[in-house]
Every structure is written in structure tokens, then in C-alpha cells.
């Protein structure tokens, strides 16, 4: 009965939040120029409960070491205390614990990630649940990253459709250097106040921006940037780039171009496509000034113009390629003999994935075969779920075959009297078959 009552309470809180979010969204849609001054009344105990149950329960603890399970032991009183402190202004945002996760299996390159404390996670999630319905009415169609109902495959599909639709000839591949570390807090506050001037929410935003970072026992307070890892960070980055790039491109750049153009942005990964070579060159020349105005800069080596003209005559391939969201885009012939834009797993991503498999098989070679099989199945299915797109079947088979080779290699090095030959390995695969290669995202099902 206790579990049933708790489940009913969670569903009730989620339904209340969903209804109020629709009301906020409708108001924001009908009043696009309005700045919201009274939003904190939505922040109540039910709202915090809904936020709590939408947080990841297996997330790592912050600097206080508290887990979600420990916090849930006195959930009602803990959330009430958090609500009172947030509303009264006495809430103190603790420093974010920074850890470095490896970018690849080698561990040579790492990416800094911030881990907020449990109460920070809950409160940030609750504030995001208030802000998202507002900004979803403002954000443009060119933005895809970390938005409800949008995925990397939607962004990839948009690039494909628009490139084919306008007859793209030039791609501007924009790489913003250290975006999250360079984001200007003053500009962010100004952008935020254009739409939200609620005292409680703006005060919380200021506390999160100034919370500091704890790394190796030392707390620092960066003047610039937003720490990745919190629930609020993706939304703040979208707000920032909405004003810096999205609106600028749609309202100021496109009306001045001679030919057709498009932009697709997934967080800070940006691709622009142009029909006219001169248009692309002008935008490339204007970008540094626009970004510098807001404390950002384009990476001088990674930002480039790519000649992406559709091949003609008897040419067998296009002039150049570009990578976006882990996939290499290139011109190729369809089965009907027509030139189309194809996608395949980017070489760096494929090599990284295979190095990760090799490292895992080496480290876990002494686990029971059944456990290894279960984990490898998860890895293969995850890989196919992302990279399983039309035209990428060869790379999928390359990945699957290399997984088999790697697994056999490290099974053979477990030790023991019997070596794992290929014949013996085939017998193992009959008992523990790996998932078959499959295309999950078919171009035939692309959105119109």
C-alpha cells in the first residue's frame, strides 16, 4: 500500500506540473514580448516533488556526498526546507564538484564535468521546468540541442533535408572555442531578463552562476563560463546562443543574402549551408565580430568553409566532406544512380568506439562469459541506436566485426588449458549470439 500511495502521489504531482506548464506555454506564446515578473508561485512542494522524481537516481553525489536515496528518506521535510530557503533567499548554492572524464579509451584527453549537490540538482530541475515552457515558444526551429522532443537525429535529418532542398554548395562548419568556459555571465543575465524578471528565479540564477567550482579540495570562482553537468546548464547555453547566433542568423543575416541558406545548431555544434559561395564567405568574415561581441570566439583551425557542390557528369564523388554530430557527410550515388548526400560514422568516432571496446574486453576478460555477453550486447545495441542510419551499413558491419575479433582475442588471453580459436569462438557465439547489425533510423521515415 505504501508503494502504491507513493506512486499515486508522484503521478498527481506530475499531472499538476504538466497542466501548469501548458498554461505557462500558452501565456508565453500569446505574449512574445512580455517579461515574466511573477513565476515563483509555481514553485511549490508538488513542483519540487515532480522535479525530484525526474532527477536521475543513480547520479553521482556532489560535494556533500549525499545520494538520492539518502535524501528520499525524509523527502517531505527536506523538500519543504529547500522550498522555504529558495523562496526566502537564504538558499546557498554549494560549489560544484568538478571531475574529469576521459574523452576516449586512452584517457589522454579529458572533459571537465560538474556534479552539483542533490538539492542543487532538484532546484535546478524545478526551475528548468518553469523556464522551458517559456523559452520553447521563443527558440527557433534551427535549434535542436537539449530541447524536449528533439534529438541529434532530428538535427541530422534537418541538415540532410535542407542541404538537398536548397542545392547546397558551401557548408560553414562552425566550432565555438570552449563555449561553456567562455560564456559571459553579464550578457547571460541580460538575455535572461529580457524574458524573465521574477525576483526569486533571477536570484537563484545569480547564485548558480557564482557558486564556484571545487576541484581537488580547492574552490575557485571563475569570472566566465557555466559549469557543465547541472540541469540548468543546457537551457542557459540555448538561451545564450539563441540571442547570439539563432536570431542573428534568421533576422539579420538571411535577409541580406543573395541565395538560400540554412543553419542547424545542436548546443554549440553549428552547421550553416549556403547556395551562394559569396554569401558563405561574407558570413564567415562577419562571425568573429559577432562572437567577440559576446565573449566568444570561433576556433581558427576547426571553423572552415567546405566546398560541398553536388557532383556532375561522370564524377564518382563530391569535392569535400564535413562532420556533424559524429557522422561524416559526403556525396554519393544512390541505388537509382542519383547523387545524394550520404552519412557514415566519422572515423574518429569509430576508432574511439573500438578503442573503448578493446579497453573494456581487456579489463573485464576474467568475468563470466554470460556477463561479458550481456554488456557487449548493450554496447552494440547502443551503437546501432545512434549510428544505425540509412547508408551507414558498411561502418556498422565494421564495428560489429571488430567487436567480435576483440572479444575473441581477450577471451583467448584469459588463461587456461583451452585456447579460444575461431572455431571455438563460433561455438561460443551460438550460445551467446551478439545483436545483428540493423538500421534504426531509415531515411524513408524522415520528417517532411
mmCIF file with all atom_site columns, N, CA and C in Angstrom, residues 156-219:
data_model
loop_
_atom_site.group_PDB
_atom_site.id
_atom_site.type_symbol
_atom_site.label_atom_id
_atom_site.label_alt_id
_atom_site.label_comp_id
_atom_site.label_asym_id
_atom_site.label_entity_id
_atom_site.label_seq_id
_atom_site.pdbx_PDB_ins_code
_atom_site.Cartn_x
_atom_site.Cartn_y
_atom_site.Cartn_z
_atom_site.occupancy
_atom_site.B_iso_or_equiv
_atom_site.pdbx_formal_charge
_atom_site.auth_seq_id
_atom_site.auth_comp_id
_atom_site.auth_asym_id
_atom_site.auth_atom_id
_atom_site.pdbx_PDB_model_num
ATOM 1   N N  . UNK A 1 156 ? 20.334 15.976 -37.557 1.00 0.00 ? 156 UNK A N  1
ATOM 2   C CA . UNK A 1 156 ? 20.954 15.367 -38.737 1.00 0.00 ? 156 UNK A CA 1
ATOM 3   C C  . UNK A 1 156 ? 19.977 15.321 -39.910 1.00 0.00 ? 156 UNK A C  1
ATOM 4   N N  . UNK A 1 157 ? 18.736 15.001 -39.598 1.00 0.00 ? 157 UNK A N  1
ATOM 5   C CA . UNK A 1 157 ? 17.717 14.959 -40.643 1.00 0.00 ? 157 UNK A CA 1
ATOM 6   C C  . UNK A 1 157 ? 17.493 16.351 -41.236 1.00 0.00 ? 157 UNK A C  1
ATOM 7   N N  . UNK A 1 158 ? 17.522 17.385 -40.383 1.00 0.00 ? 158 UNK A N  1
ATOM 8   C CA . UNK A 1 158 ? 17.335 18.762 -40.863 1.00 0.00 ? 158 UNK A CA 1
ATOM 9   C C  . UNK A 1 158 ? 18.471 19.178 -41.794 1.00 0.00 ? 158 UNK A C  1
ATOM 10  N N  . UNK A 1 159 ? 19.701 18.812 -41.441 1.00 0.00 ? 159 UNK A N  1
ATOM 11  C CA . UNK A 1 159 ? 20.838 19.122 -42.305 1.00 0.00 ? 159 UNK A CA 1
ATOM 12  C C  . UNK A 1 159 ? 20.680 18.437 -43.656 1.00 0.00 ? 159 UNK A C  1
ATOM 13  N N  . UNK A 1 160 ? 20.286 17.169 -43.649 1.00 0.00 ? 160 UNK A N  1
ATOM 14  C CA . UNK A 1 160 ? 20.133 16.415 -44.893 1.00 0.00 ? 160 UNK A CA 1
ATOM 15  C C  . UNK A 1 160 ? 19.039 17.013 -45.765 1.00 0.00 ? 160 UNK A C  1
ATOM 16  N N  . UNK A 1 161 ? 17.868 17.238 -45.172 1.00 0.00 ? 161 UNK A N  1
ATOM 17  C CA . UNK A 1 161 ? 16.737 17.736 -45.949 1.00 0.00 ? 161 UNK A CA 1
ATOM 18  C C  . UNK A 1 161 ? 17.009 19.123 -46.530 1.00 0.00 ? 161 UNK A C  1
ATOM 19  N N  . UNK A 1 162 ? 17.557 20.017 -45.707 1.00 0.00 ? 162 UNK A N  1
ATOM 20  C CA . UNK A 1 162 ? 17.758 21.378 -46.187 1.00 0.00 ? 162 UNK A CA 1
ATOM 21  C C  . UNK A 1 162 ? 18.916 21.467 -47.185 1.00 0.00 ? 162 UNK A C  1
ATOM 22  N N  . UNK A 1 163 ? 19.935 20.671 -46.973 1.00 0.00 ? 163 UNK A N  1
ATOM 23  C CA . UNK A 1 163 ? 21.043 20.656 -47.935 1.00 0.00 ? 163 UNK A CA 1
ATOM 24  C C  . UNK A 1 163 ? 20.564 20.176 -49.299 1.00 0.00 ? 163 UNK A C  1
ATOM 25  N N  . UNK A 1 164 ? 19.767 19.114 -49.313 1.00 0.00 ? 164 UNK A N  1
ATOM 26  C CA . UNK A 1 164 ? 19.223 18.614 -50.561 1.00 0.00 ? 164 UNK A CA 1
ATOM 27  C C  . UNK A 1 164 ? 18.210 19.589 -51.149 1.00 0.00 ? 164 UNK A C  1
ATOM 28  N N  . UNK A 1 165 ? 17.449 20.250 -50.260 1.00 0.00 ? 165 UNK A N  1
ATOM 29  C CA . UNK A 1 165 ? 16.374 21.128 -50.721 1.00 0.00 ? 165 UNK A CA 1
ATOM 30  C C  . UNK A 1 165 ? 16.856 22.400 -51.399 1.00 0.00 ? 165 UNK A C  1
ATOM 31  N N  . UNK A 1 166 ? 17.906 23.017 -50.857 1.00 0.00 ? 166 UNK A N  1
ATOM 32  C CA . UNK A 1 166 ? 18.367 24.290 -51.433 1.00 0.00 ? 166 UNK A CA 1
ATOM 33  C C  . UNK A 1 166 ? 19.463 24.084 -52.464 1.00 0.00 ? 166 UNK A C  1
ATOM 34  N N  . UNK A 1 167 ? 19.894 22.838 -52.640 1.00 0.00 ? 167 UNK A N  1
ATOM 35  C CA . UNK A 1 167 ? 21.011 22.601 -53.549 1.00 0.00 ? 167 UNK A CA 1
ATOM 36  C C  . UNK A 1 167 ? 22.282 23.215 -53.004 1.00 0.00 ? 167 UNK A C  1
ATOM 37  N N  . UNK A 1 168 ? 22.607 22.867 -51.762 1.00 0.00 ? 168 UNK A N  1
ATOM 38  C CA . UNK A 1 168 ? 23.734 23.493 -51.062 1.00 0.00 ? 168 UNK A CA 1
ATOM 39  C C  . UNK A 1 168 ? 25.041 23.318 -51.852 1.00 0.00 ? 168 UNK A C  1
ATOM 40  N N  . UNK A 1 169 ? 25.857 24.364 -51.830 1.00 0.00 ? 169 UNK A N  1
ATOM 41  C CA . UNK A 1 169 ? 27.159 24.306 -52.499 1.00 0.00 ? 169 UNK A CA 1
ATOM 42  C C  . UNK A 1 169 ? 28.323 24.548 -51.545 1.00 0.00 ? 169 UNK A C  1
ATOM 43  N N  . UNK A 1 170 ? 28.029 25.225 -50.407 1.00 0.00 ? 170 UNK A N  1
ATOM 44  C CA . UNK A 1 170 ? 29.075 25.521 -49.429 1.00 0.00 ? 170 UNK A CA 1
ATOM 45  C C  . UNK A 1 170 ? 28.531 25.263 -48.030 1.00 0.00 ? 170 UNK A C  1
ATOM 46  N N  . UNK A 1 171 ? 29.320 24.615 -47.205 1.00 0.00 ? 171 UNK A N  1
ATOM 47  C CA . UNK A 1 171 ? 28.987 24.394 -45.799 1.00 0.00 ? 171 UNK A CA 1
ATOM 48  C C  . UNK A 1 171 ? 29.959 25.196 -44.941 1.00 0.00 ? 171 UNK A C  1
ATOM 49  N N  . UNK A 1 172 ? 29.407 25.931 -43.982 1.00 0.00 ? 172 UNK A N  1
ATOM 50  C CA . UNK A 1 172 ? 30.239 26.612 -42.992 1.00 0.00 ? 172 UNK A CA 1
ATOM 51  C C  . UNK A 1 172 ? 30.187 25.779 -41.715 1.00 0.00 ? 172 UNK A C  1
ATOM 52  N N  . UNK A 1 173 ? 31.287 25.141 -41.408 1.00 0.00 ? 173 UNK A N  1
ATOM 53  C CA . UNK A 1 173 ? 31.400 24.290 -40.218 1.00 0.00 ? 173 UNK A CA 1
ATOM 54  C C  . UNK A 1 173 ? 31.964 25.141 -39.091 1.00 0.00 ? 173 UNK A C  1
ATOM 55  N N  . UNK A 1 174 ? 31.102 25.549 -38.155 1.00 0.00 ? 174 UNK A N  1
ATOM 56  C CA . UNK A 1 174 ? 31.497 26.470 -37.087 1.00 0.00 ? 174 UNK A CA 1
ATOM 57  C C  . UNK A 1 174 ? 31.802 25.719 -35.806 1.00 0.00 ? 174 UNK A C  1
ATOM 58  N N  . UNK A 1 175 ? 32.978 25.950 -35.260 1.00 0.00 ? 175 UNK A N  1
ATOM 59  C CA . UNK A 1 175 ? 33.374 25.391 -33.970 1.00 0.00 ? 175 UNK A CA 1
ATOM 60  C C  . UNK A 1 175 ? 33.639 26.542 -33.009 1.00 0.00 ? 175 UNK A C  1
ATOM 61  N N  . UNK A 1 176 ? 32.790 26.658 -31.977 1.00 0.00 ? 176 UNK A N  1
ATOM 62  C CA . UNK A 1 176 ? 32.963 27.708 -30.973 1.00 0.00 ? 176 UNK A CA 1
ATOM 63  C C  . UNK A 1 176 ? 33.956 27.224 -29.925 1.00 0.00 ? 176 UNK A C  1
ATOM 64  N N  . UNK A 1 177 ? 35.021 27.949 -29.775 1.00 0.00 ? 177 UNK A N  1
ATOM 65  C CA . UNK A 1 177 ? 36.103 27.515 -28.880 1.00 0.00 ? 177 UNK A CA 1
ATOM 66  C C  . UNK A 1 177 ? 35.677 27.637 -27.413 1.00 0.00 ? 177 UNK A C  1
ATOM 67  N N  . UNK A 1 178 ? 35.744 26.502 -26.701 1.00 0.00 ? 178 UNK A N  1
ATOM 68  C CA . UNK A 1 178 ? 35.483 26.451 -25.260 1.00 0.00 ? 178 UNK A CA 1
ATOM 69  C C  . UNK A 1 178 ? 34.243 27.253 -24.876 1.00 0.00 ? 178 UNK A C  1
ATOM 70  N N  . UNK A 1 179 ? 33.127 26.913 -25.515 1.00 0.00 ? 179 UNK A N  1
ATOM 71  C CA . UNK A 1 179 ? 31.918 27.704 -25.328 1.00 0.00 ? 179 UNK A CA 1
ATOM 72  C C  . UNK A 1 179 ? 31.493 27.804 -23.873 1.00 0.00 ? 179 UNK A C  1
ATOM 73  N N  . UNK A 1 180 ? 31.353 26.668 -23.192 1.00 0.00 ? 180 UNK A N  1
ATOM 74  C CA . UNK A 1 180 ? 30.845 26.697 -21.818 1.00 0.00 ? 180 UNK A CA 1
ATOM 75  C C  . UNK A 1 180 ? 31.801 27.436 -20.872 1.00 0.00 ? 180 UNK A C  1
ATOM 76  N N  . UNK A 1 181 ? 33.089 27.421 -21.180 1.00 0.00 ? 181 UNK A N  1
ATOM 77  C CA . UNK A 1 181 ? 34.054 28.123 -20.338 1.00 0.00 ? 181 UNK A CA 1
ATOM 78  C C  . UNK A 1 181 ? 34.141 29.614 -20.671 1.00 0.00 ? 181 UNK A C  1
ATOM 79  N N  . UNK A 1 182 ? 33.677 30.008 -21.860 1.00 0.00 ? 182 UNK A N  1
ATOM 80  C CA . UNK A 1 182 ? 33.823 31.395 -22.304 1.00 0.00 ? 182 UNK A CA 1
ATOM 81  C C  . UNK A 1 182 ? 32.547 32.208 -22.181 1.00 0.00 ? 182 UNK A C  1
ATOM 82  N N  . UNK A 1 183 ? 31.444 31.564 -21.922 1.00 0.00 ? 183 UNK A N  1
ATOM 83  C CA . UNK A 1 183 ? 30.152 32.249 -21.856 1.00 0.00 ? 183 UNK A CA 1
ATOM 84  C C  . UNK A 1 183 ? 30.194 33.400 -20.860 1.00 0.00 ? 183 UNK A C  1
ATOM 85  N N  . UNK A 1 184 ? 29.794 34.600 -21.296 1.00 0.00 ? 184 UNK A N  1
ATOM 86  C CA . UNK A 1 184 ? 29.861 35.807 -20.472 1.00 0.00 ? 184 UNK A CA 1
ATOM 87  C C  . UNK A 1 184 ? 28.633 35.896 -19.561 1.00 0.00 ? 184 UNK A C  1
ATOM 88  N N  . UNK A 1 185 ? 28.850 35.951 -18.255 1.00 0.00 ? 185 UNK A N  1
ATOM 89  C CA . UNK A 1 185 ? 27.750 35.923 -17.294 1.00 0.00 ? 185 UNK A CA 1
ATOM 90  C C  . UNK A 1 185 ? 26.900 37.180 -17.353 1.00 0.00 ? 185 UNK A C  1
ATOM 91  N N  . UNK A 1 186 ? 27.522 38.324 -17.616 1.00 0.00 ? 186 UNK A N  1
ATOM 92  C CA . UNK A 1 186 ? 26.765 39.580 -17.691 1.00 0.00 ? 186 UNK A CA 1
ATOM 93  C C  . UNK A 1 186 ? 25.795 39.553 -18.863 1.00 0.00 ? 186 UNK A C  1
ATOM 94  N N  . UNK A 1 187 ? 26.283 39.118 -20.025 1.00 0.00 ? 187 UNK A N  1
ATOM 95  C CA . UNK A 1 187 ? 25.397 39.004 -21.185 1.00 0.00 ? 187 UNK A CA 1
ATOM 96  C C  . UNK A 1 187 ? 24.289 37.995 -20.918 1.00 0.00 ? 187 UNK A C  1
ATOM 97  N N  . UNK A 1 188 ? 24.622 36.891 -20.253 1.00 0.00 ? 188 UNK A N  1
ATOM 98  C CA . UNK A 1 188 ? 23.618 35.870 -19.965 1.00 0.00 ? 188 UNK A CA 1
ATOM 99  C C  . UNK A 1 188 ? 22.513 36.443 -19.085 1.00 0.00 ? 188 UNK A C  1
ATOM 100 N N  . UNK A 1 189 ? 22.885 37.191 -18.060 1.00 0.00 ? 189 UNK A N  1
ATOM 101 C CA . UNK A 1 189 ? 21.876 37.811 -17.188 1.00 0.00 ? 189 UNK A CA 1
ATOM 102 C C  . UNK A 1 189 ? 20.990 38.763 -17.982 1.00 0.00 ? 189 UNK A C  1
ATOM 103 N N  . UNK A 1 190 ? 21.584 39.535 -18.869 1.00 0.00 ? 190 UNK A N  1
ATOM 104 C CA . UNK A 1 190 ? 20.807 40.474 -19.681 1.00 0.00 ? 190 UNK A CA 1
ATOM 105 C C  . UNK A 1 190 ? 19.838 39.742 -20.608 1.00 0.00 ? 190 UNK A C  1
ATOM 106 N N  . UNK A 1 191 ? 20.306 38.662 -21.219 1.00 0.00 ? 191 UNK A N  1
ATOM 107 C CA . UNK A 1 191 ? 19.427 37.864 -22.074 1.00 0.00 ? 191 UNK A CA 1
ATOM 108 C C  . UNK A 1 191 ? 18.279 37.284 -21.251 1.00 0.00 ? 191 UNK A C  1
ATOM 109 N N  . UNK A 1 192 ? 18.595 36.800 -20.058 1.00 0.00 ? 192 UNK A N  1
ATOM 110 C CA . UNK A 1 192 ? 17.602 36.177 -19.190 1.00 0.00 ? 192 UNK A CA 1
ATOM 111 C C  . UNK A 1 192 ? 16.517 37.177 -18.803 1.00 0.00 ? 192 UNK A C  1
ATOM 112 N N  . UNK A 1 193 ? 16.920 38.401 -18.482 1.00 0.00 ? 193 UNK A N  1
ATOM 113 C CA . UNK A 1 193 ? 15.961 39.414 -18.035 1.00 0.00 ? 193 UNK A CA 1
ATOM 114 C C  . UNK A 1 193 ? 15.042 39.901 -19.148 1.00 0.00 ? 193 UNK A C  1
ATOM 115 N N  . UNK A 1 194 ? 15.405 39.643 -20.392 1.00 0.00 ? 194 UNK A N  1
ATOM 116 C CA . UNK A 1 194 ? 14.517 40.034 -21.479 1.00 0.00 ? 194 UNK A CA 1
ATOM 117 C C  . UNK A 1 194 ? 13.195 39.276 -21.414 1.00 0.00 ? 194 UNK A C  1
ATOM 118 N N  . UNK A 1 195 ? 13.227 38.093 -20.849 1.00 0.00 ? 195 UNK A N  1
ATOM 119 C CA . UNK A 1 195 ? 12.018 37.262 -20.788 1.00 0.00 ? 195 UNK A CA 1
ATOM 120 C C  . UNK A 1 195 ? 11.566 36.970 -19.369 1.00 0.00 ? 195 UNK A C  1
ATOM 121 N N  . UNK A 1 196 ? 12.496 36.953 -18.416 1.00 0.00 ? 196 UNK A N  1
ATOM 122 C CA . UNK A 1 196 ? 12.169 36.595 -17.026 1.00 0.00 ? 196 UNK A CA 1
ATOM 123 C C  . UNK A 1 196 ? 12.765 37.617 -16.077 1.00 0.00 ? 196 UNK A C  1
ATOM 124 N N  . UNK A 1 197 ? 11.899 38.251 -15.271 1.00 0.00 ? 197 UNK A N  1
ATOM 125 C CA . UNK A 1 197 ? 12.355 39.206 -14.260 1.00 0.00 ? 197 UNK A CA 1
ATOM 126 C C  . UNK A 1 197 ? 11.801 38.869 -12.877 1.00 0.00 ? 197 UNK A C  1
ATOM 127 N N  . UNK A 1 198 ? 11.397 37.629 -12.706 1.00 0.00 ? 198 UNK A N  1
ATOM 128 C CA . UNK A 1 198 ? 10.938 37.175 -11.397 1.00 0.00 ? 198 UNK A CA 1
ATOM 129 C C  . UNK A 1 198 ? 12.099 37.219 -10.411 1.00 0.00 ? 198 UNK A C  1
ATOM 130 N N  . UNK A 1 199 ? 11.892 37.845 -9.264  1.00 0.00 ? 199 UNK A N  1
ATOM 131 C CA . UNK A 1 199 ? 12.959 38.055 -8.298  1.00 0.00 ? 199 UNK A CA 1
ATOM 132 C C  . UNK A 1 199 ? 13.573 36.775 -7.768  1.00 0.00 ? 199 UNK A C  1
ATOM 133 N N  . UNK A 1 200 ? 12.728 35.781 -7.453  1.00 0.00 ? 200 UNK A N  1
ATOM 134 C CA . UNK A 1 200 ? 13.230 34.524 -6.901  1.00 0.00 ? 200 UNK A CA 1
ATOM 135 C C  . UNK A 1 200 ? 14.094 33.788 -7.936  1.00 0.00 ? 200 UNK A C  1
ATOM 136 N N  . UNK A 1 201 ? 13.623 33.730 -9.171  1.00 0.00 ? 201 UNK A N  1
ATOM 137 C CA . UNK A 1 201 ? 14.352 32.986 -10.197 1.00 0.00 ? 201 UNK A CA 1
ATOM 138 C C  . UNK A 1 201 ? 15.647 33.689 -10.606 1.00 0.00 ? 201 UNK A C  1
ATOM 139 N N  . UNK A 1 202 ? 15.611 35.013 -10.726 1.00 0.00 ? 202 UNK A N  1
ATOM 140 C CA . UNK A 1 202 ? 16.839 35.730 -11.092 1.00 0.00 ? 202 UNK A CA 1
ATOM 141 C C  . UNK A 1 202 ? 17.869 35.643 -9.965  1.00 0.00 ? 202 UNK A C  1
ATOM 142 N N  . UNK A 1 203 ? 17.400 35.631 -8.720  1.00 0.00 ? 203 UNK A N  1
ATOM 143 C CA . UNK A 1 203 ? 18.323 35.495 -7.587  1.00 0.00 ? 203 UNK A CA 1
ATOM 144 C C  . UNK A 1 203 ? 18.967 34.114 -7.587  1.00 0.00 ? 203 UNK A C  1
ATOM 145 N N  . UNK A 1 204 ? 18.174 33.075 -7.861  1.00 0.00 ? 204 UNK A N  1
ATOM 146 C CA . UNK A 1 204 ? 18.723 31.722 -7.930  1.00 0.00 ? 204 UNK A CA 1
ATOM 147 C C  . UNK A 1 204 ? 19.729 31.603 -9.066  1.00 0.00 ? 204 UNK A C  1
ATOM 148 N N  . UNK A 1 205 ? 19.414 32.198 -10.214 1.00 0.00 ? 205 UNK A N  1
ATOM 149 C CA . UNK A 1 205 ? 20.344 32.165 -11.338 1.00 0.00 ? 205 UNK A CA 1
ATOM 150 C C  . UNK A 1 205 ? 21.676 32.789 -10.953 1.00 0.00 ? 205 UNK A C  1
ATOM 151 N N  . UNK A 1 206 ? 21.618 33.940 -10.276 1.00 0.00 ? 206 UNK A N  1
ATOM 152 C CA . UNK A 1 206 ? 22.851 34.594 -9.840  1.00 0.00 ? 206 UNK A CA 1
ATOM 153 C C  . UNK A 1 206 ? 23.656 33.734 -8.890  1.00 0.00 ? 206 UNK A C  1
ATOM 154 N N  . UNK A 1 207 ? 22.986 33.009 -8.016  1.00 0.00 ? 207 UNK A N  1
ATOM 155 C CA . UNK A 1 207 ? 23.700 32.152 -7.066  1.00 0.00 ? 207 UNK A CA 1
ATOM 156 C C  . UNK A 1 207 ? 24.361 30.976 -7.772  1.00 0.00 ? 207 UNK A C  1
ATOM 157 N N  . UNK A 1 208 ? 23.690 30.416 -8.769  1.00 0.00 ? 208 UNK A N  1
ATOM 158 C CA . UNK A 1 208 ? 24.297 29.301 -9.507  1.00 0.00 ? 208 UNK A CA 1
ATOM 159 C C  . UNK A 1 208 ? 25.486 29.757 -10.337 1.00 0.00 ? 208 UNK A C  1
ATOM 160 N N  . UNK A 1 209 ? 25.376 30.945 -10.914 1.00 0.00 ? 209 UNK A N  1
ATOM 161 C CA . UNK A 1 209 ? 26.488 31.452 -11.719 1.00 0.00 ? 209 UNK A CA 1
ATOM 162 C C  . UNK A 1 209 ? 27.719 31.765 -10.874 1.00 0.00 ? 209 UNK A C  1
ATOM 163 N N  . UNK A 1 210 ? 27.509 32.080 -9.598  1.00 0.00 ? 210 UNK A N  1
ATOM 164 C CA . UNK A 1 210 ? 28.615 32.456 -8.706  1.00 0.00 ? 210 UNK A CA 1
ATOM 165 C C  . UNK A 1 210 ? 28.940 31.387 -7.671  1.00 0.00 ? 210 UNK A C  1
ATOM 166 N N  . UNK A 1 211 ? 28.426 30.189 -7.881  1.00 0.00 ? 211 UNK A N  1
ATOM 167 C CA . UNK A 1 211 ? 28.579 29.145 -6.858  1.00 0.00 ? 211 UNK A CA 1
ATOM 168 C C  . UNK A 1 211 ? 30.008 28.672 -6.680  1.00 0.00 ? 211 UNK A C  1
ATOM 169 N N  . UNK A 1 212 ? 30.805 28.727 -7.708  1.00 0.00 ? 212 UNK A N  1
ATOM 170 C CA . UNK A 1 212 ? 32.178 28.259 -7.594  1.00 0.00 ? 212 UNK A CA 1
ATOM 171 C C  . UNK A 1 212 ? 32.331 26.801 -7.973  1.00 0.00 ? 212 UNK A C  1
ATOM 172 N N  . UNK A 1 213 ? 33.582 26.381 -8.102  1.00 0.00 ? 213 UNK A N  1
ATOM 173 C CA . UNK A 1 213 ? 33.929 25.026 -8.519  1.00 0.00 ? 213 UNK A CA 1
ATOM 174 C C  . UNK A 1 213 ? 34.929 24.436 -7.534  1.00 0.00 ? 213 UNK A C  1
ATOM 175 N N  . UNK A 1 214 ? 34.651 23.223 -7.071  1.00 0.00 ? 214 UNK A N  1
ATOM 176 C CA . UNK A 1 214 ? 35.595 22.530 -6.192  1.00 0.00 ? 214 UNK A CA 1
ATOM 177 C C  . UNK A 1 214 ? 36.311 21.441 -6.973  1.00 0.00 ? 214 UNK A C  1
ATOM 178 N N  . UNK A 1 215 ? 37.628 21.522 -6.991  1.00 0.00 ? 215 UNK A N  1
ATOM 179 C CA . UNK A 1 215 ? 38.441 20.522 -7.673  1.00 0.00 ? 215 UNK A CA 1
ATOM 180 C C  . UNK A 1 215 ? 39.679 20.238 -6.841  1.00 0.00 ? 215 UNK A C  1
ATOM 181 N N  . UNK A 1 216 ? 39.855 18.983 -6.487  1.00 0.00 ? 216 UNK A N  1
ATOM 182 C CA . UNK A 1 216 ? 40.980 18.551 -5.662  1.00 0.00 ? 216 UNK A CA 1
ATOM 183 C C  . UNK A 1 216 ? 41.039 19.313 -4.344  1.00 0.00 ? 216 UNK A C  1
ATOM 184 N N  . UNK A 1 217 ? 39.853 19.532 -3.762  1.00 0.00 ? 217 UNK A N  1
ATOM 185 C CA . UNK A 1 217 ? 39.770 20.175 -2.457  1.00 0.00 ? 217 UNK A CA 1
ATOM 186 C C  . UNK A 1 217 ? 39.871 21.691 -2.463  1.00 0.00 ? 217 UNK A C  1
ATOM 187 N N  . UNK A 1 218 ? 40.035 22.292 -3.620  1.00 0.00 ? 218 UNK A N  1
ATOM 188 C CA . UNK A 1 218 ? 40.179 23.740 -3.720  1.00 0.00 ? 218 UNK A CA 1
ATOM 189 C C  . UNK A 1 218 ? 38.987 24.334 -4.456  1.00 0.00 ? 218 UNK A C  1
ATOM 190 N N  . UNK A 1 219 ? 38.416 25.412 -3.910  1.00 0.00 ? 219 UNK A N  1
ATOM 191 C CA . UNK A 1 219 ? 37.267 26.077 -4.515  1.00 0.00 ? 219 UNK A CA 1
ATOM 192 C C  . UNK A 1 219 ? 37.737 27.322 -5.264  1.00 0.00 ? 219 UNK A C  1
#
